[in-house]
Amino acid sequence: MVCLGNICRSPIAEGIMRSKIEKYNLLAEVDSAGFESFHTGDAPDFRAIKVAKKHGIDISGIRSRLFQKSDFETFDRIYVMDSGNYNDVKSLAENKTQMQKVDFILNISNPDTNKAVPDPYYGGEDGFEKTYQLLDEAIELIAKELWQK
Ligand code: 4NP
């Protein structure tokens, strides 16, 4: 799960996926990362922690880290939140096989639209709830697909 700061959208996505792995008893691992080093080592934004907690998910232990080239090898799928993240990931990719792992997360719930999960960082708390709902809808589909496999 990849966003820019790794303190708002992608930690929420990581927490939701972790809860779905438990819900569906999946053999899967999830992590999140970003491309902006300003918050490296920080816990998620307090509003992200709050919205996740409201939905029964604890993301307070996540620490922001930068996306690394090795993530292409570690993970089978790389979900980005917006086109900026997509281009950032692409800038580190060394071949087409690596980019085949990358998709906009909302393409799962809205196929072929490349829709963005809006960055809630500069807005109010309702933006975080919207982020949560968009991510939950997409990640439920990801988890169901993995479960069916
Ligand atoms: P995120 O939001 O990409 O959803 O974690 C952001 C949070 C902080 C910054 C950028 C985006 N920042 O530049 O500080």
Coordinates of N, CA, C and O in Angstrom, one line a residue, residues 9-141:
R9 N -3.1 7.8 4.1 CA -3.9 6.8 3.3 C -3.3 5.4 3.4 O -4.1 4.5 3.6
S10 N -2.0 5.3 3.1 CA -1.5 3.9 3.1 C -1.5 3.2 4.4 O -1.7 2.0 4.5
P11 N -1.3 3.9 5.6 CA -1.4 3.2 6.8 C -2.8 2.7 7.1 O -3.0 1.6 7.7
I12 N -3.8 3.5 6.7 CA -5.2 3.1 6.8 C -5.4 1.8 5.9 O -6.0 0.9 6.4
A13 N -4.9 1.9 4.7 CA -5.0 0.7 3.8 C -4.3 -0.5 4.4 O -4.9 -1.6 4.3
E14 N -3.2 -0.3 5.0 CA -2.5 -1.4 5.6 C -3.3 -2.0 6.7 O -3.5 -3.2 6.8
G15 N -3.8 -1.2 7.6 CA -4.6 -1.6 8.7 C -5.9 -2.4 8.2 O -6.2 -3.4 8.8
I16 N -6.6 -1.8 7.2 CA -7.8 -2.5 6.7 C -7.4 -3.9 6.1 O -8.1 -4.9 6.4
M17 N -6.3 -3.9 5.3 CA -5.9 -5.2 4.7 C -5.6 -6.2 5.8 O -5.9 -7.4 5.7
R18 N -4.9 -5.7 6.9 CA -4.5 -6.6 8.0 C -5.8 -7.2 8.6 O -5.8 -8.4 9.0
S19 N -6.8 -6.4 8.8 CA -8.0 -6.9 9.4 C -8.8 -7.9 8.4 O -9.4 -8.8 8.9
K20 N -8.6 -7.7 7.1 CA -9.3 -8.6 6.2 C -8.5 -9.9 6.1 O -9.1 -11.0 5.9
I21 N -7.2 -9.9 6.3 CA -6.4 -11.1 6.3 C -6.9 -12.0 7.5 O -7.0 -13.2 7.4
E22 N -7.2 -11.3 8.6 CA -7.7 -12.0 9.8 C -9.1 -12.5 9.5 O -9.4 -13.7 9.8
K23 N -9.9 -11.6 9.0 CA -11.3 -12.0 8.7 C -11.5 -13.2 7.8 O -12.3 -14.1 8.1
Y24 N -10.7 -13.2 6.8 CA -10.8 -14.3 5.8 C -9.7 -15.4 6.0 O -9.6 -16.3 5.2
N25 N -8.9 -15.3 7.1 CA -7.9 -16.2 7.4 C -7.0 -16.5 6.2 O -6.7 -17.6 5.8
L26 N -6.5 -15.4 5.6 CA -5.6 -15.4 4.4 C -4.2 -15.7 4.7 O -3.7 -15.2 5.8
L27 N -3.5 -16.4 3.9 CA -2.0 -16.5 4.0 C -1.4 -15.3 3.2 O -1.1 -15.5 2.0
A28 N -1.4 -14.2 3.8 CA -0.9 -13.0 3.1 C -0.2 -12.0 4.0 O -0.5 -12.1 5.2
E29 N 0.6 -11.2 3.5 CA 1.3 -10.2 4.3 C 1.1 -8.8 3.6 O 0.9 -8.7 2.4
V30 N 1.0 -7.8 4.4 CA 0.8 -6.5 3.9 C 1.8 -5.5 4.6 O 2.1 -5.7 5.8
D31 N 2.2 -4.5 3.9 CA 3.0 -3.4 4.5 C 2.6 -2.1 3.7 O 1.9 -2.2 2.7
S32 N 3.1 -1.0 4.2 CA 2.8 0.3 3.5 C 4.1 1.1 3.5 O 5.0 0.9 4.2
A33 N 4.1 2.0 2.5 CA 5.3 2.9 2.3 C 4.9 4.1 1.6 O 3.8 4.3 1.1
G34 N 5.9 5.1 1.6 CA 5.6 6.4 0.9 C 6.8 6.9 0.2 O 7.8 6.1 0.1
F35 N 6.8 8.1 -0.3 CA 7.9 8.7 -1.0 C 8.4 10.0 -0.5 O 9.3 10.6 -1.0
E36 N 7.8 10.5 0.6 CA 8.1 11.8 1.2 C 8.8 11.5 2.5 O 8.2 10.9 3.4
S37 N 10.1 11.8 2.6 CA 10.9 11.4 3.8 C 10.6 12.3 5.0 O 11.1 12.0 6.1
F38 N 9.8 13.4 4.9 CA 9.6 14.3 5.9 C 9.0 13.6 7.2 O 9.3 14.0 8.3
H39 N 8.2 12.6 7.0 CA 7.6 11.9 8.1 C 8.2 10.5 8.5 O 7.6 9.8 9.2
T40 N 9.3 10.2 7.8 CA 9.9 8.9 8.1 C 10.1 8.6 9.6 O 10.6 9.5 10.3
G41 N 9.6 7.5 10.0 CA 9.8 7.1 11.4 C 8.6 7.5 12.3 O 8.5 7.1 13.4
D42 N 7.7 8.3 11.7 CA 6.6 8.8 12.4 C 5.4 7.8 12.5 O 5.2 7.0 11.5
A43 N 4.6 7.9 13.5 CA 3.3 7.2 13.6 C 2.4 7.8 12.6 O 2.6 9.0 12.1
P44 N 1.3 7.1 12.2 CA 0.3 7.7 11.3 C -0.3 9.0 12.0 O -0.2 9.2 13.2
D45 N -0.8 9.9 11.1 CA -1.5 11.1 11.5 C -2.6 10.7 12.5 O -3.3 9.7 12.4
F46 N -2.8 11.6 13.6 CA -3.7 11.2 14.6 C -5.2 11.0 14.1 O -5.9 10.2 14.6
R47 N -5.5 11.7 13.0 CA -6.8 11.6 12.4 C -7.0 10.2 11.7 O -8.1 9.6 11.7
A48 N -5.9 9.7 11.2 CA -5.9 8.4 10.5 C -6.0 7.3 11.6 O -6.8 6.4 11.5
I49 N -5.3 7.5 12.7 CA -5.4 6.5 13.8 C -6.8 6.5 14.4 O -7.4 5.5 14.6
K50 N -7.4 7.7 14.5 CA -8.7 7.9 15.0 C -9.8 7.2 14.2 O -10.7 6.5 14.7
V51 N -9.7 7.4 12.8 CA -10.8 6.8 12.0 C -10.6 5.3 12.0 O -11.6 4.6 11.9
A52 N -9.4 4.8 12.0 CA -9.2 3.3 12.0 C -9.7 2.7 13.3 O -10.4 1.7 13.3
K53 N -9.5 3.4 14.4 CA -9.9 3.0 15.7 C -11.4 2.9 15.7 O -12.0 2.0 16.3
K54 N -12.1 3.9 15.1 CA -13.5 3.9 15.1 C -14.1 2.7 14.4 O -15.2 2.2 14.7
H55 N -13.3 2.1 13.5 CA -13.7 0.9 12.8 C -13.1 -0.3 13.4 O -13.0 -1.4 12.7
G56 N -12.5 -0.2 14.6 CA -12.0 -1.4 15.3 C -10.6 -1.8 14.8 O -10.2 -3.0 15.1
I57 N -9.8 -0.9 14.2 CA -8.5 -1.3 13.7 C -7.4 -0.4 14.4 O -7.6 0.9 14.4
D58 N -6.4 -1.0 14.9 CA -5.3 -0.2 15.6 C -4.2 -0.1 14.6 O -3.5 -1.1 14.3
I59 N -3.9 1.1 14.1 CA -2.8 1.4 13.3 C -1.7 2.2 13.9 O -0.8 2.7 13.3
S60 N -1.8 2.4 15.3 CA -0.9 3.3 16.0 C 0.6 2.8 16.0 O 1.5 3.6 16.2
G61 N 0.8 1.5 15.7 CA 2.1 1.0 15.7 C 2.9 1.1 14.4 O 4.1 0.8 14.3
I62 N 2.2 1.5 13.4 CA 2.8 1.7 12.1 C 3.8 2.9 12.1 O 3.5 3.9 12.7
R63 N 4.9 2.7 11.4 CA 5.9 3.8 11.3 C 6.2 4.1 9.9 O 6.4 3.2 9.1
S64 N 6.2 5.4 9.5 CA 6.4 5.8 8.1 C 7.7 5.3 7.6 O 8.7 5.5 8.3
R65 N 7.7 4.8 6.4 CA 9.0 4.4 5.8 C 8.9 4.7 4.3 O 7.8 4.9 3.7
L66 N 10.1 4.8 3.7 CA 10.1 5.1 2.2 C 10.0 3.8 1.4 O 10.5 2.8 1.8
F67 N 9.3 3.9 0.3 CA 9.3 2.8 -0.7 C 10.7 2.5 -1.1 O 11.5 3.4 -1.4
Q68 N 11.0 1.2 -1.3 CA 12.4 0.8 -1.7 C 12.3 -0.1 -2.9 O 11.3 -0.8 -3.1
K69 N 13.3 -0.1 -3.7 CA 13.4 -0.9 -4.9 C 13.1 -2.4 -4.5 O 12.5 -3.1 -5.3
S70 N 13.6 -2.8 -3.3 CA 13.4 -4.2 -2.9 C 11.9 -4.6 -2.7 O 11.6 -5.8 -2.7
D71 N 11.1 -3.6 -2.6 CA 9.6 -3.8 -2.4 C 9.1 -4.5 -3.7 O 8.1 -5.3 -3.6
F72 N 9.7 -4.3 -4.8 CA 9.2 -4.9 -6.0 C 9.4 -6.4 -5.9 O 8.7 -7.2 -6.6
E73 N 10.5 -6.8 -5.2 CA 10.7 -8.3 -5.1 C 10.0 -8.9 -3.9 O 9.5 -10.0 -4.0
T74 N 9.8 -8.1 -2.8 CA 9.2 -8.6 -1.6 C 7.7 -8.9 -1.8 O 7.1 -9.8 -1.3
F75 N 7.0 -8.0 -2.6 CA 5.6 -8.0 -2.7 C 5.1 -8.4 -4.1 O 5.7 -8.1 -5.1
D76 N 3.9 -9.1 -4.2 CA 3.3 -9.6 -5.4 C 2.5 -8.5 -6.0 O 2.3 -8.4 -7.3
R77 N 1.9 -7.6 -5.2 CA 1.1 -6.5 -5.7 C 1.4 -5.2 -5.0 O 1.7 -5.2 -3.8
I78 N 1.4 -4.2 -5.7 CA 1.7 -2.9 -5.2 C 0.5 -1.9 -5.5 O 0.3 -1.7 -6.7
Y79 N -0.2 -1.5 -4.5 CA -1.4 -0.6 -4.8 C -1.0 0.8 -4.4 O -0.6 1.1 -3.3
V80 N -1.2 1.7 -5.4 CA -1.0 3.1 -5.1 C -2.3 3.9 -5.0 O -3.4 3.4 -5.5
M81 N -2.2 5.1 -4.4 CA -3.4 5.8 -4.1 C -3.8 6.8 -5.2 O -4.9 7.2 -5.4
D82 N -2.7 7.3 -5.9 CA -3.0 8.3 -6.9 C -1.9 8.3 -8.0 O -0.9 7.5 -7.9
S83 N -2.0 9.2 -9.0 CA -1.1 9.1 -10.1 C 0.3 9.6 -9.7 O 1.3 9.2 -10.3
G84 N 0.4 10.5 -8.7 CA 1.7 10.9 -8.2 C 2.4 9.7 -7.7 O 3.6 9.5 -8.0
N85 N 1.7 8.9 -6.9 CA 2.4 7.7 -6.3 C 2.8 6.7 -7.4 O 3.8 6.1 -7.4
Y86 N 1.9 6.6 -8.4 CA 2.1 5.7 -9.5 C 3.4 6.1 -10.2 O 4.3 5.3 -10.5
N87 N 3.6 7.4 -10.5 CA 4.8 7.9 -11.2 C 6.0 7.7 -10.3 O 7.1 7.4 -10.8
D88 N 5.8 7.9 -9.0 CA 7.0 7.7 -8.1 C 7.5 6.3 -8.1 O 8.6 6.0 -8.1
V89 N 6.5 5.3 -8.0 CA 6.8 3.9 -8.1 C 7.5 3.6 -9.4 O 8.6 2.9 -9.5
K90 N 6.9 4.1 -10.5 CA 7.5 3.9 -11.8 C 8.9 4.3 -12.0 O 9.7 3.7 -12.7
S91 N 9.2 5.4 -11.3 CA 10.6 6.0 -11.4 C 11.6 5.1 -10.8 O 12.8 5.2 -11.1
L92 N 11.2 4.1 -9.9 CA 12.1 3.2 -9.3 C 12.1 1.8 -10.0 O 13.0 1.0 -9.7
A93 N 11.1 1.6 -10.9 CA 11.0 0.3 -11.5 C 12.1 0.1 -12.6 O 12.5 1.0 -13.2
E94 N 12.6 -1.1 -12.6 CA 13.7 -1.4 -13.6 C 13.2 -2.2 -14.8 O 14.0 -2.4 -15.7
N95 N 12.0 -2.7 -14.8 CA 11.5 -3.4 -15.9 C 10.0 -3.5 -15.9 O 9.3 -3.1 -14.9
K96 N 9.4 -4.0 -17.0 CA 7.9 -4.0 -17.1 C 7.3 -5.0 -16.2 O 6.2 -4.8 -15.7
T97 N 8.0 -6.1 -15.9 CA 7.5 -7.1 -14.9 C 7.2 -6.5 -13.6 O 6.2 -6.7 -13.0
Q98 N 8.1 -5.6 -13.1 CA 7.9 -4.9 -11.9 C 6.6 -4.0 -11.9 O 5.8 -4.0 -11.0
M99 N 6.5 -3.3 -13.0 CA 5.3 -2.4 -13.1 C 4.0 -3.2 -13.3 O 2.9 -2.6 -13.0
Q100 N 4.1 -4.4 -13.7 CA 2.9 -5.2 -13.9 C 2.2 -5.5 -12.5 O 1.1 -5.9 -12.4
K101 N 3.1 -5.4 -11.4 CA 2.5 -5.6 -10.1 C 1.8 -4.3 -9.5 O 1.2 -4.4 -8.5
V102 N 1.9 -3.2 -10.2 CA 1.4 -1.9 -9.7 C 0.1 -1.6 -10.3 O -0.2 -1.7 -11.5
D103 N -0.9 -1.2 -9.4 CA -2.2 -0.7 -9.9 C -2.7 0.4 -8.9 O -2.3 0.4 -7.7
F104 N -3.6 1.2 -9.4 CA -4.3 2.1 -8.6 C -5.3 1.3 -7.7 O -6.1 0.5 -8.3
I105 N -5.3 1.5 -6.4 CA -6.2 0.6 -5.6 C -7.6 0.8 -5.9 O -8.4 -0.2 -5.9
L106 N -8.1 2.0 -6.4 CA -9.5 2.1 -6.7 C -9.9 1.5 -8.0 O -11.1 1.4 -8.3
N107 N -8.9 1.0 -8.8 CA -9.2 0.2 -10.0 C -9.9 -1.1 -9.6 O -10.5 -1.7 -10.4
I108 N -9.7 -1.5 -8.4 CA -10.3 -2.8 -7.9 C -11.8 -2.6 -7.8 O -12.6 -3.5 -8.2
S109 N -12.2 -1.4 -7.3 CA -13.7 -1.2 -7.1 C -14.2 -0.4 -8.3 O -15.5 -0.4 -8.5
N110 N -13.4 0.3 -9.1 CA -13.8 1.1 -10.2 C -12.9 0.8 -11.4 O -12.0 1.6 -11.7
P111 N -13.1 -0.4 -12.0 CA -12.1 -0.9 -13.0 C -11.8 0.1 -14.1 O -12.7 0.8 -14.6
D112 N -10.5 0.2 -14.4 CA -10.0 1.0 -15.5 C -10.2 2.5 -15.4 O -10.3 3.2 -16.5
T113 N -10.4 3.0 -14.3 CA -10.7 4.5 -14.1 C -9.5 5.3 -13.6 O -9.5 6.5 -13.8
N114 N -8.5 4.6 -13.0 CA -7.4 5.2 -12.4 C -7.8 6.4 -11.5 O -7.1 7.4 -11.4
K115 N -8.9 6.2 -10.8 CA -9.4 7.2 -9.8 C -8.4 7.3 -8.6 O -7.8 6.3 -8.2
A116 N -8.3 8.5 -8.0 CA -7.4 8.7 -6.9 C -8.2 8.5 -5.6 O -9.3 8.9 -5.5
V117 N -7.5 8.0 -4.6 CA -7.9 8.2 -3.2 C -7.5 9.6 -2.8 O -6.3 9.8 -2.7
P118 N -8.4 10.5 -2.6 CA -8.0 11.9 -2.3 C -7.2 12.0 -1.0 O -7.4 11.3 -0.1
D119 N -6.1 12.8 -1.0 CA -5.3 13.0 0.1 C -6.0 13.8 1.2 O -6.3 15.0 1.0
P120 N -6.3 13.2 2.3 CA -7.1 13.9 3.4 C -6.3 14.8 4.3 O -6.8 15.4 5.2
Y121 N -5.0 14.8 4.0 CA -4.0 15.4 5.0 C -4.4 16.9 5.3 O -4.3 17.3 6.5
Y122 N -4.8 17.7 4.3 CA -5.0 19.1 4.5 C -6.4 19.4 4.8 O -6.8 20.6 4.9
G123 N -7.3 18.4 4.9 CA -8.7 18.6 5.1 C -9.2 18.3 6.5 O -8.3 18.2 7.4
G124 N -10.5 18.1 6.7 CA -11.0 17.8 8.0 C -11.1 16.3 8.2 O -10.8 15.5 7.4
E125 N -11.7 16.0 9.4 CA -11.8 14.6 9.7 C -12.8 13.8 8.8 O -12.6 12.6 8.7
D126 N -13.8 14.5 8.2 CA -14.7 13.7 7.4 C -14.0 13.2 6.1 O -14.4 12.2 5.6
G127 N -12.9 13.9 5.7 CA -12.0 13.4 4.6 C -11.4 12.0 5.0 O -11.3 11.2 4.1
F128 N -11.1 11.8 6.2 CA -10.5 10.6 6.6 C -11.5 9.5 6.6 O -11.2 8.3 6.3
E129 N -12.8 9.8 7.0 CA -13.8 8.8 6.9 C -14.1 8.4 5.4 O -14.2 7.2 5.1
K130 N -14.1 9.4 4.5 CA -14.2 9.1 3.1 C -13.1 8.2 2.6 O -13.4 7.2 1.9
T131 N -11.9 8.5 3.0 CA -10.7 7.7 2.6 C -10.9 6.3 3.1 O -10.7 5.3 2.4
Y132 N -11.4 6.2 4.4 CA -11.6 4.8 5.0 C -12.6 4.0 4.1 O -12.4 2.9 3.8
Q133 N -13.7 4.7 3.8 CA -14.8 4.0 3.1 C -14.3 3.5 1.7 O -14.6 2.4 1.2
L134 N -13.6 4.4 1.0 CA -13.1 4.1 -0.4 C -12.1 2.9 -0.3 O -12.2 2.0 -1.1
L135 N -11.3 3.0 0.7 CA -10.3 1.9 0.8 C -10.9 0.6 1.3 O -10.6 -0.5 0.8
D136 N -11.9 0.7 2.2 CA -12.5 -0.5 2.7 C -13.3 -1.3 1.5 O -13.2 -2.5 1.4
E137 N -13.9 -0.5 0.7 CA -14.7 -1.1 -0.4 C -13.7 -1.8 -1.4 O -14.0 -3.0 -1.8
A138 N -12.6 -1.2 -1.7 CA -11.6 -1.8 -2.6 C -10.9 -3.1 -2.0 O -10.8 -4.1 -2.6
I139 N -10.6 -2.9 -0.7 CA -9.8 -4.0 0.0 C -10.6 -5.2 0.3 O -10.2 -6.3 0.3
E140 N -11.9 -4.9 0.5 CA -12.8 -6.1 0.7 C -12.8 -6.9 -0.6 O -12.8 -8.2 -0.5
L141 N -12.8 -6.3 -1.7 CA -12.8 -7.0 -3.0 C -11.4 -7.8 -3.2 O -11.4 -8.9 -3.7

